[in-house]
Short mmCIF file of C-alpha atoms in Angstrom, two decimals:
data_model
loop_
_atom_site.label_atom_id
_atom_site.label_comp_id
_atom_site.label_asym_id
_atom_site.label_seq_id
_atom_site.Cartn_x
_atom_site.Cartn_y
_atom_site.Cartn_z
CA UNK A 1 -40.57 -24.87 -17.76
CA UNK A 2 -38.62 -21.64 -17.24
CA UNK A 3 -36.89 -21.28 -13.86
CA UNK A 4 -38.38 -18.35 -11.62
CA UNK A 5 -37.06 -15.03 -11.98
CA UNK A 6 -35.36 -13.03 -9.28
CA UNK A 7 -37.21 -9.94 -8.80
CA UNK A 8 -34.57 -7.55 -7.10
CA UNK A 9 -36.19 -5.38 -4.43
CA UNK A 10 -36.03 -1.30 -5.55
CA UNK A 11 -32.84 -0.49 -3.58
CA UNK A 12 -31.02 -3.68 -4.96
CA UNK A 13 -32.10 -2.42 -8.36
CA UNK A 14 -30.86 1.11 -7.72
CA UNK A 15 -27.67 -0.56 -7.15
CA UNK A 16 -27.25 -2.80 -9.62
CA UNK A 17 -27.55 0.42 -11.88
CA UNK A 18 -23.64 1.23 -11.38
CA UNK A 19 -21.98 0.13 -14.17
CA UNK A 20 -20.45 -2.74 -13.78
CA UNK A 21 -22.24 -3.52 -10.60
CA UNK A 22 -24.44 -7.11 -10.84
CA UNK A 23 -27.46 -7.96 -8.94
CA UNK A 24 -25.73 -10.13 -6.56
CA UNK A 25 -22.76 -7.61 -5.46
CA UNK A 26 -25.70 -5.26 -5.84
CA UNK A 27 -27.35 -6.87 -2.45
CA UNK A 28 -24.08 -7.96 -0.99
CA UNK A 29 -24.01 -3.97 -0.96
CA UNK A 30 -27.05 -3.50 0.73
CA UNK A 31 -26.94 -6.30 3.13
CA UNK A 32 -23.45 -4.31 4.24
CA UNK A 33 -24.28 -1.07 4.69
CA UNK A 34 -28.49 -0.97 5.58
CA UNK A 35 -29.23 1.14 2.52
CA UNK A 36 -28.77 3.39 -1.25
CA UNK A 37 -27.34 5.77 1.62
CA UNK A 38 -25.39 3.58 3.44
CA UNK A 39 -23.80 2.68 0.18
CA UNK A 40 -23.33 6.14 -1.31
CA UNK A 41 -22.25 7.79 2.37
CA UNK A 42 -19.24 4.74 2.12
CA UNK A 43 -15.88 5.16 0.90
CA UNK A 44 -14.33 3.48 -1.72
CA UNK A 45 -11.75 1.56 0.99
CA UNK A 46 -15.44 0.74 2.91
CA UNK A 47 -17.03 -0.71 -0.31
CA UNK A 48 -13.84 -2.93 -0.93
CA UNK A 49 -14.83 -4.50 2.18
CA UNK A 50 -17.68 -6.40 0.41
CA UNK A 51 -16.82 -9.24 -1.57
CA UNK A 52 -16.33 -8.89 -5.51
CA UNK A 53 -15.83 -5.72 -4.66
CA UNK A 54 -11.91 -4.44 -5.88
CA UNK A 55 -9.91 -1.31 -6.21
CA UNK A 56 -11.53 -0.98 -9.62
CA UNK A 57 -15.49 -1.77 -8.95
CA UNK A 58 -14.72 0.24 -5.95
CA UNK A 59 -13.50 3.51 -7.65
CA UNK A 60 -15.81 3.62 -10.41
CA UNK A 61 -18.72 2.81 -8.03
CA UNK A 62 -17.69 5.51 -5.85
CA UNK A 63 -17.05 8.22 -9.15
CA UNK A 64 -20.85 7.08 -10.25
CA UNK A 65 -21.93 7.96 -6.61
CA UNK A 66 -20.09 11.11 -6.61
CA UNK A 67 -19.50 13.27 -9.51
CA UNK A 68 -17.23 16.10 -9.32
CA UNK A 69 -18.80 18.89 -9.68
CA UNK A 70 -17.53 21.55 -11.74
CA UNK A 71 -15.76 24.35 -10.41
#
């Protein structure tokens, strides 16, 4: 018998669509900051304030959030 699959909820799966975000940090994020919004509105110092979230997952999560845009 195969154990039961965790369906993550849409925002979770949003989330978890950062590279090198996983499901579980993925709702960590969520449960922090309410929403997608919450989470793209944060800062990369704000996200580091959720756990397995570093310097690293926190800069590239923030970079995949917001793109420079070209000038």
């Amino acid at each position: 018998m195969r154990p039961k699959q965790y369906a993550a909820p849409p925002s979770e799966a949003v989330l978890a669509g950062i590279p090198g975000v996983s499901t579980a940090i993925a709702r960590s994020l969520f449960r922090e900051f309410g929403s997608v919004a919450g989470v793209c509105a944060a800062s990369p110092e704000q996200l580091r304030c959720v756990r397995g979230v570093g310097q690293r997952r926190a800069q590239n999560s923030a970079s995949t959030l917001h793109p420079a845009w070209p000038k």
